[in-house]
Tab-separated table of C-alpha atoms and ligand atoms in Angstrom:
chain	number	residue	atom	x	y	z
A	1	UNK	CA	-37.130	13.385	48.178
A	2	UNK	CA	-39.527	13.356	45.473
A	3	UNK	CA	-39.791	9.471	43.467
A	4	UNK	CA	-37.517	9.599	40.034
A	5	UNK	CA	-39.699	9.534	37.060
A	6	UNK	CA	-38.544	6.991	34.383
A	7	UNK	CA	-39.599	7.283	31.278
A	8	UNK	CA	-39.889	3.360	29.522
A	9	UNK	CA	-43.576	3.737	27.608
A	10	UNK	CA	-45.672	7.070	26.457
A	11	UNK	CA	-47.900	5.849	29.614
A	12	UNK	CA	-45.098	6.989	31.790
A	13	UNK	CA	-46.558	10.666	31.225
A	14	UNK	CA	-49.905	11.827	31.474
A	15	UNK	CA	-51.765	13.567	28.329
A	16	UNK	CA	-51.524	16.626	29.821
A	17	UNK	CA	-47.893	16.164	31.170
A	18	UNK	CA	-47.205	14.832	26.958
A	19	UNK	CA	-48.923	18.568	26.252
A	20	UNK	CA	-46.532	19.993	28.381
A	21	UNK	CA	-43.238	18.313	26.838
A	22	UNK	CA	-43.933	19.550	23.337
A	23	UNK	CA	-45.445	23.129	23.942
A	24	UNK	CA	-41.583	22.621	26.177
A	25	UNK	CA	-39.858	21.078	23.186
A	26	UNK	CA	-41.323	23.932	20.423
A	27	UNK	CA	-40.128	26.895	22.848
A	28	UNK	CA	-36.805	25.021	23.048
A	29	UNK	CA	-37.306	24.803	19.007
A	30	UNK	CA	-37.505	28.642	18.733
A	31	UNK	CA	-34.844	29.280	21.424
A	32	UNK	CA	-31.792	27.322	19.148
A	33	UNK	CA	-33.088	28.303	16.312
A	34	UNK	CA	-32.624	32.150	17.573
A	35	UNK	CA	-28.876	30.421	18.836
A	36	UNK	CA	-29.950	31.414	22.544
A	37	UNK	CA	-28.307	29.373	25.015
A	38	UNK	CA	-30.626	27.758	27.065
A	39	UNK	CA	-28.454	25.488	29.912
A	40	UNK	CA	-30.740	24.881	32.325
A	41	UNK	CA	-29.247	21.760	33.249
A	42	UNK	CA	-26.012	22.678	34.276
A	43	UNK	CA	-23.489	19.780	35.228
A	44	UNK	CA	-25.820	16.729	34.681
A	45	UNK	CA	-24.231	13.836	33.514
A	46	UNK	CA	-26.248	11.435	30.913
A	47	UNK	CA	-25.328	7.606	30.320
A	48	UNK	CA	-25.977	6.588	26.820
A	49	UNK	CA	-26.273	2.810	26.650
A	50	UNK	CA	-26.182	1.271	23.660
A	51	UNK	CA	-26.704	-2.349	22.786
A	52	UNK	CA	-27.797	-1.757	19.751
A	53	UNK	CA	-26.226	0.399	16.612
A	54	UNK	CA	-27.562	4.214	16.452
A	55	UNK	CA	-27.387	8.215	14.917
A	56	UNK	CA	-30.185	9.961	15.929
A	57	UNK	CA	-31.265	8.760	18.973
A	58	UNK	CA	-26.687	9.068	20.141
A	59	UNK	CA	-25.899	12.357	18.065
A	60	UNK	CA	-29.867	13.838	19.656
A	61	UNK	CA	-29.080	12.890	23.097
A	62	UNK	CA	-25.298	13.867	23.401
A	63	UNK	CA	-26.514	17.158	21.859
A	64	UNK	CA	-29.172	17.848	23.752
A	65	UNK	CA	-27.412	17.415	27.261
A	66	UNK	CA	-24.783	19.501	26.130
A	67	UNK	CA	-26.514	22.577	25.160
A	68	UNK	CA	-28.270	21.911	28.231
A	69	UNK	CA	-25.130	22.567	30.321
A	70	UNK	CA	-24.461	19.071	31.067
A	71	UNK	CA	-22.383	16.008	29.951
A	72	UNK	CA	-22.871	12.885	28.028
A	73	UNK	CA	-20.605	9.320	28.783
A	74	UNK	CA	-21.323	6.979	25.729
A	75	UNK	CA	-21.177	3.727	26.196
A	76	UNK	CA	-21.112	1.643	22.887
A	77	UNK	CA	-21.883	-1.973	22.338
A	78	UNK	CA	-18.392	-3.299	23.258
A	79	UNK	CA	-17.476	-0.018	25.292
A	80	UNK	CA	-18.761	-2.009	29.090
A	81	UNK	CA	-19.197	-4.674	30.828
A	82	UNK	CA	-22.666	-5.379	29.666
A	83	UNK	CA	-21.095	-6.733	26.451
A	84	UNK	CA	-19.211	-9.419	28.272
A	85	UNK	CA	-22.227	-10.244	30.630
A	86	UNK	CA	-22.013	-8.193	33.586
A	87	UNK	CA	-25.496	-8.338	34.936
A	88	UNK	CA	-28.012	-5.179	33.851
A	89	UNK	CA	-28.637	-4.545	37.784
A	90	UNK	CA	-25.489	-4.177	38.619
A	91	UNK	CA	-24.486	-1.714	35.996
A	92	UNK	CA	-27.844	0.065	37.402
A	93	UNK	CA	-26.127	-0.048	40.323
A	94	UNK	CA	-23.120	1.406	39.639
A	95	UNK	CA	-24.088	3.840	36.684
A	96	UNK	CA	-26.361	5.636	38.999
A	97	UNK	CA	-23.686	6.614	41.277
A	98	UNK	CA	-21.483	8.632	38.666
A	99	UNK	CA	-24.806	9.853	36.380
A	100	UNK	CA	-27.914	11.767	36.888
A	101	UNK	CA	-29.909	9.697	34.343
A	102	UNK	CA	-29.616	6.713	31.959
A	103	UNK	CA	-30.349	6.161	28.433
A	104	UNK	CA	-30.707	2.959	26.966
A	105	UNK	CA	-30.895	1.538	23.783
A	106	UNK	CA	-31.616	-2.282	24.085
A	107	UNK	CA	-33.211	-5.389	22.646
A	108	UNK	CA	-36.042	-7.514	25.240
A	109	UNK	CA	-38.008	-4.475	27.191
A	110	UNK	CA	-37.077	-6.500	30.188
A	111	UNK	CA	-34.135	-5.492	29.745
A	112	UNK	CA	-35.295	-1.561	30.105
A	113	UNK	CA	-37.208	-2.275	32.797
A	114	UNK	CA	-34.560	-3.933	34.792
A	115	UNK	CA	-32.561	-1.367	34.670
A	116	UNK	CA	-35.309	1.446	35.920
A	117	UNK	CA	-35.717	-1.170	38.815
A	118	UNK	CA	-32.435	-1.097	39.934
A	119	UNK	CA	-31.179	2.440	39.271
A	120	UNK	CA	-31.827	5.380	41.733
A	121	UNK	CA	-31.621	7.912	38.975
A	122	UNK	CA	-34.377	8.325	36.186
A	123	UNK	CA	-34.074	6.098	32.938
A	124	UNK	CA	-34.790	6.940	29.384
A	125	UNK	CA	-35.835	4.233	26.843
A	126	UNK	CA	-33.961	4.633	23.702
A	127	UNK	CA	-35.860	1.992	21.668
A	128	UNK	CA	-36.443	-1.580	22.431
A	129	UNK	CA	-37.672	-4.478	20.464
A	130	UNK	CA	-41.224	-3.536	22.032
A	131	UNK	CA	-40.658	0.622	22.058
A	132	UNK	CA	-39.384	3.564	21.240
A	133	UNK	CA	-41.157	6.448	23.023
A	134	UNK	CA	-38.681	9.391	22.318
A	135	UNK	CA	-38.984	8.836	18.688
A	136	UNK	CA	-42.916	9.575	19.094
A	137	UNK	CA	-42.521	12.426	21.433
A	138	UNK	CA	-40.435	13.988	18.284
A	139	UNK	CA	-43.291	12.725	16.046
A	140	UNK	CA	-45.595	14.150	17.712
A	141	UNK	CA	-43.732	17.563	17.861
A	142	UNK	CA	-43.583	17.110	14.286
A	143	UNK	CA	-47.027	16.650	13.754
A	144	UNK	CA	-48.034	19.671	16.191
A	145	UNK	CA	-45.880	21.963	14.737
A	146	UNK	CA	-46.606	21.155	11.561
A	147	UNK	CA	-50.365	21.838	11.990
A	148	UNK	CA	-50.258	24.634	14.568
A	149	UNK	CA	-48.316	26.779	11.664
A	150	UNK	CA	-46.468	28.930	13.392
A	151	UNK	CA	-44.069	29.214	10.727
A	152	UNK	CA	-41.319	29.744	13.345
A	153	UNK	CA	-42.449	32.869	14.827
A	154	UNK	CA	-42.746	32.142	18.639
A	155	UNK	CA	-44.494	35.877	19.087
A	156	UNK	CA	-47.398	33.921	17.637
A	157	UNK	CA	-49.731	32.556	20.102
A	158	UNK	CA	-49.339	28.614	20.328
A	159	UNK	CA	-52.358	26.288	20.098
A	160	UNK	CA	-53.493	23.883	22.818
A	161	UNK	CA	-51.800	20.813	21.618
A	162	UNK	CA	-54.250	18.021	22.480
A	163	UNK	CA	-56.915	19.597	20.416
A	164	UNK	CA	-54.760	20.279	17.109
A	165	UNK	CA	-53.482	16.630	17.374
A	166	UNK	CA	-56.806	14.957	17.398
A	167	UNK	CA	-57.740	17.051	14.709
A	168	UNK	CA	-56.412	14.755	12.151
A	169	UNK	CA	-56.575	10.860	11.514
A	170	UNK	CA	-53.272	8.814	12.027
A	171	UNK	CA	-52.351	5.657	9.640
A	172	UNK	CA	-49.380	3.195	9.924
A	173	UNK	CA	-48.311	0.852	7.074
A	174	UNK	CA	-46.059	-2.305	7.341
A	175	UNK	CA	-44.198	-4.006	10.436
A	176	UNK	CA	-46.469	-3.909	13.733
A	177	UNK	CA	-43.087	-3.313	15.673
A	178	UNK	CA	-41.631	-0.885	18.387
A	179	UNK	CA	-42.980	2.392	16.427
A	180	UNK	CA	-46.314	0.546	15.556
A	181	UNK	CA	-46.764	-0.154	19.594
A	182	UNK	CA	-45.666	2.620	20.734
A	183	UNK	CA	-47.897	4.742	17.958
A	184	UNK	CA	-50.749	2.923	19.509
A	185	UNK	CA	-49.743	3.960	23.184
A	186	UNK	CA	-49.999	7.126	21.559
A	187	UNK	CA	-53.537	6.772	20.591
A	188	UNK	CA	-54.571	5.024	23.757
A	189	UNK	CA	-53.207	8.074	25.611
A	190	UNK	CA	-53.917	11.210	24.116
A	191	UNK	CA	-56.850	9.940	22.636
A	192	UNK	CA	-55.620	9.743	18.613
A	193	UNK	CA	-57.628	7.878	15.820
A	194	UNK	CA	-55.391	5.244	14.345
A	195	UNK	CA	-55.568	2.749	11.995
A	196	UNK	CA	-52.647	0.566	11.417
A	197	UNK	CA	-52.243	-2.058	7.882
A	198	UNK	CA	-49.398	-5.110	8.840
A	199	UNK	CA	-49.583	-8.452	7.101
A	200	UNK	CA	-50.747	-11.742	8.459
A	201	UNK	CA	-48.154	-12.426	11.387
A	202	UNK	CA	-46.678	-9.420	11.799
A	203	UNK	CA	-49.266	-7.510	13.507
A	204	UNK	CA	-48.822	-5.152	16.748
A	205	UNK	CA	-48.127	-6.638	20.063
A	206	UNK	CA	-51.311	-7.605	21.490
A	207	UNK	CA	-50.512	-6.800	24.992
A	208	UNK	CA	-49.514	-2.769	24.101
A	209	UNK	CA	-53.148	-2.959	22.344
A	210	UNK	CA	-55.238	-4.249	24.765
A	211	UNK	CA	-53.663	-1.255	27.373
A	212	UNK	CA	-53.939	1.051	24.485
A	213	UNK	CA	-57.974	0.440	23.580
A	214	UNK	CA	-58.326	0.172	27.504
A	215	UNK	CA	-58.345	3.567	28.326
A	216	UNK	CA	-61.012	3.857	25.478
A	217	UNK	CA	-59.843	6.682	24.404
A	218	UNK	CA	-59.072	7.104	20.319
A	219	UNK	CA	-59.818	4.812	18.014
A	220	UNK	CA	-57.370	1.497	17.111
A	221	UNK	CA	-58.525	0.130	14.087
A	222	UNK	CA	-55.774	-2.799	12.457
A	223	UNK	CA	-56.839	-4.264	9.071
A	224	UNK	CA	-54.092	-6.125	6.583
A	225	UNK	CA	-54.896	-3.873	3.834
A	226	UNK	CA	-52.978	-0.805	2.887
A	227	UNK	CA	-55.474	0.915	1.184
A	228	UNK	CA	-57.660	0.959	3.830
A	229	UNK	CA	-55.565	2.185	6.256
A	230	UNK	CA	-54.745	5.273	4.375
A	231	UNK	CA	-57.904	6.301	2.807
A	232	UNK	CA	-58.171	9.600	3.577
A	233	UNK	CA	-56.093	10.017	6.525
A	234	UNK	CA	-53.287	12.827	7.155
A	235	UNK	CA	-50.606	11.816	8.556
A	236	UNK	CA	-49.039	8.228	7.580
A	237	UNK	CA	-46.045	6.417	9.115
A	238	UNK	CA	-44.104	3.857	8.186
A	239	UNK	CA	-40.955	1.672	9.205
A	240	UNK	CA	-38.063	-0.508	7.826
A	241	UNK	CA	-39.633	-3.986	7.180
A	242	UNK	CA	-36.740	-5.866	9.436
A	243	UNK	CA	-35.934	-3.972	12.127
A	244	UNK	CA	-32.172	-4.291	14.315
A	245	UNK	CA	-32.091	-7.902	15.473
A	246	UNK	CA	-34.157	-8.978	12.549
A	247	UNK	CA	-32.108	-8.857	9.911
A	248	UNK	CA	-31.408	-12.866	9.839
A	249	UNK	CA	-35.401	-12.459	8.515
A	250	UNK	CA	-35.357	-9.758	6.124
A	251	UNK	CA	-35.826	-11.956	2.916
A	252	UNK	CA	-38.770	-13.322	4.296
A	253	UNK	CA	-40.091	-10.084	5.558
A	254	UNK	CA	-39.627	-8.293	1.831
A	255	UNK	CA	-41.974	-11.403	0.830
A	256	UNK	CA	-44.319	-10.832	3.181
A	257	UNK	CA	-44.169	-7.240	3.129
A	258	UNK	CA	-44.930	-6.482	-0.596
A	259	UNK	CA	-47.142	-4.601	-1.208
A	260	UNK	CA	-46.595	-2.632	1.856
A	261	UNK	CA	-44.231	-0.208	1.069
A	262	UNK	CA	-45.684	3.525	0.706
A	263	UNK	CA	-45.678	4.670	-2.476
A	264	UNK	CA	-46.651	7.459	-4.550
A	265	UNK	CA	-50.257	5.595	-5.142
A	266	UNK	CA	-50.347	4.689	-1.011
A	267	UNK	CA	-50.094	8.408	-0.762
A	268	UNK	CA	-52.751	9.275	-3.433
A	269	UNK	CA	-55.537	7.475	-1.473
A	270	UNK	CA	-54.953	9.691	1.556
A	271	UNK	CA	-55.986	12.632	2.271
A	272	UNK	CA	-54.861	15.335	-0.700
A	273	UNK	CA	-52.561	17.068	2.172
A	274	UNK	CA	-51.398	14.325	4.138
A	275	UNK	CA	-47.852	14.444	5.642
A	276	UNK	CA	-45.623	11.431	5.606
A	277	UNK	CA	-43.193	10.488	8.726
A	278	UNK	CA	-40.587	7.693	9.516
A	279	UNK	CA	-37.980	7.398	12.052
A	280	UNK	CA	-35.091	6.696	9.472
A	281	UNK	CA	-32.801	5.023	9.225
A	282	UNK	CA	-35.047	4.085	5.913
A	283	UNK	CA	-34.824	1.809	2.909
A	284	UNK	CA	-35.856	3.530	-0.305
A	285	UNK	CA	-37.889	0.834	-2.533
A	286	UNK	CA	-38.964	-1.084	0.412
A	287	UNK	CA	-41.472	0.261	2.677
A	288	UNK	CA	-41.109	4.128	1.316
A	289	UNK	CA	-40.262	5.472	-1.988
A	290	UNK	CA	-37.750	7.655	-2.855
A	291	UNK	CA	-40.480	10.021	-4.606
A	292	UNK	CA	-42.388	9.860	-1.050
A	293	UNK	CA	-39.240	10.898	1.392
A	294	UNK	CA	-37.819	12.881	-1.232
A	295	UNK	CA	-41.307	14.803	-1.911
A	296	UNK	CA	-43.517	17.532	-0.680
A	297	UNK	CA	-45.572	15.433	2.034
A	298	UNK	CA	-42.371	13.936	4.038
A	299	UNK	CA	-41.579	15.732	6.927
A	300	UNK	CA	-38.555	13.079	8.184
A	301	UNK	CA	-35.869	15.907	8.490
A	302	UNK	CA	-37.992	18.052	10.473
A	303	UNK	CA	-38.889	14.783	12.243
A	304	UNK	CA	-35.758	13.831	12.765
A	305	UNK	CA	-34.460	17.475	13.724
A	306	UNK	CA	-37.636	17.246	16.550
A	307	UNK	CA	-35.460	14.384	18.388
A	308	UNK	CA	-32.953	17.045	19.851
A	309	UNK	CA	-35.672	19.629	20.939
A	310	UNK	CA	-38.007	16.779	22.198
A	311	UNK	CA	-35.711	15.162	24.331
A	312	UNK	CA	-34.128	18.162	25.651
A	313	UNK	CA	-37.612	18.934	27.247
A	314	UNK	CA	-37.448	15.239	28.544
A	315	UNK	CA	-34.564	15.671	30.004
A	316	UNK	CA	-35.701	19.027	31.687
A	317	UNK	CA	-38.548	17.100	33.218
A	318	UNK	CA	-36.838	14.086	33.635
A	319	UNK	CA	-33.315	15.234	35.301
A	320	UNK	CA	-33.624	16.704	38.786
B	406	CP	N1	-34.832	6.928	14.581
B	406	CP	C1	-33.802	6.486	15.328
B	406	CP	O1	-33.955	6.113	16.491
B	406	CP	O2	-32.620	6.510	14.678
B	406	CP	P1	-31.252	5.864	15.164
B	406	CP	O3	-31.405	4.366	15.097
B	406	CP	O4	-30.229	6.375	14.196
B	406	CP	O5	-30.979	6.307	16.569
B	407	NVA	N1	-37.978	-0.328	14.083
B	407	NVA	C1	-36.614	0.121	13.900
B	407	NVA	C2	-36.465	1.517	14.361
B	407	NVA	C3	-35.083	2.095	14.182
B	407	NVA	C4	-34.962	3.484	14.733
B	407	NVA	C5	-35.687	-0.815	14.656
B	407	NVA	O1	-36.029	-1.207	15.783
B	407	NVA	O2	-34.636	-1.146	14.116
């Protein structure tokens, strides 16, 4: 029997495999949008653990096992035994017995990683406080698609996609936090040039860079300064200033944050057509403006739309 593949960091693929998932994810794309069924997946049955509150990554992942041909079984916060302290293990344990994979949505990355130890079925992280790889596969997508230009018509031939996505220069601005690190793995891995602005204290996890800049591939470049980031880059990212398990902080973040939030002048200093992403949920006047995710260069409902087709070509690879 071949090993399970989990899939707890971007480095849990290969470039090429990553390649493979989104040329994957925009056929998938094309194939819904047509409304051709496409259940290749027939009778698997998906966990969804979640420790944490959630739309996207719950409404994407029940959806996209179900036009698959399988099933979903959502477990919310106070929906198990986890909530009352049942050990992670053991719900490894006994979870992989009834499902063919396991999401999870969870705070320490230990946590994650426990689980993948203990469970004989593949497991999916659905964000942690150090991650949240599905959200950049979608990005990613988003990104591709966007510069391949296809303009939905799959008769078109479709670009290599390590090529068009190292065509253009990456920026994040604000919280070096689970989309910051795992926007870096991205750079470390598919080779991506990166520069990422985060105040004094709140920079990226230093262990995720060191892996990242140690395949020396891409370029990692982290400055304090907004401004810098952005000049003339094309695609910009950004993320709620307190993230879930924060929020006891968020007065002190929005101090240390100002100035941080990506605004119509952020944007100007960019390049003239750079696109603007973030993983929602977001909070207008903080770290976007409404004129930015309400205007021409934000591509968040694509973005977010990418989640479904994304992870349904996870889940192909993923789920025997
Ligand atoms: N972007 C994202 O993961 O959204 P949810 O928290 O709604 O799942
Ligand atoms: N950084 C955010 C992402 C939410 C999808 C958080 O962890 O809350």
């Amino acid at each position: 029997m071949e090993k399970k593949r989990d899939f707890l960091s971007l480095f849990d693929v290969s470039d090429v495999e990553l390649a493979q998932l989104l040329r994957r994810a925009e056929e998938l794309r094309f194939l819904r949008g047509r409304r051709e069924p496409h259940p290749t997946r027939p009778g698997r049955m998906l966990a969804l653990i979640f420790e944490k509150a959630s739309t996207r990554t719950r409404v994407s992942f029940e959806v996209a096992i179900a036009e698959l041909g399988g099933h979903a079984v959502v477990l919310g916060k106070n929906d198990s035994q986890l909530g009352r302290g049942e050990p992670i293990k053991d719900t490894a344990r006994v979870m992989a017995r009834y499902c063919h994979g396991i999401m999870v949505r969870t705070f320490g990355h230990e946590r994650v990683e426990e689980l993948a130890k203990y469970s004989s079925v593949p497991v999916l992280n659905g964000l942690t406080d150090l991650l949240h790889p599905c959200q950049v596969l979608a990005d990613l997508q988003t990104v591709y698609a966007h510069l391949a230009g296809r303009a939905g018509n799959p008769s078109v031939p479709a670009p290599d996609v390590l090529p068009v996505l190292r065509s253009v220069r990456y920026a994040w601005v604000g919280d070096g936090n689970n989309m910051a690190n795992t926007w870096i793995e991205a750079a470390g891995l598919l080779g991506l040039d990166l520069a990422l602005a985060c105040p004094k204290g709140y920079e990226p996890n230093p262990e995720v860079v060191a892996r990242a800049r140690g395949t020396a591939k891409g370029k990692i470049h982290i400055t304090a300064d907004p401004r810098e980031a952005v000049a003339g880059r094309h695609v910009l990212s950004t993320d709620v200033f307190a993230s879930m398990g924060k929020e006891d902080e968020a007065e002190t973040r929005r101090r240390a944050f100002a100035g941080y939030g990506l605004d119509g002048k952020l944007l100007a200093a960019a390049d003239p057509k750079a696109v603007v992403l973030h993983c929602l949920p977001a909070h207008r006047g903080e770290e976007i403006a409404d004129e930015v995710i309400e205007g021409p260069a934000s591509l968040v409902w694509q973005e977010a739309e990418n989640r479904l087709h994304a992870q349904k070509a996870l889940l192909e690879w993923i789920l025997p």
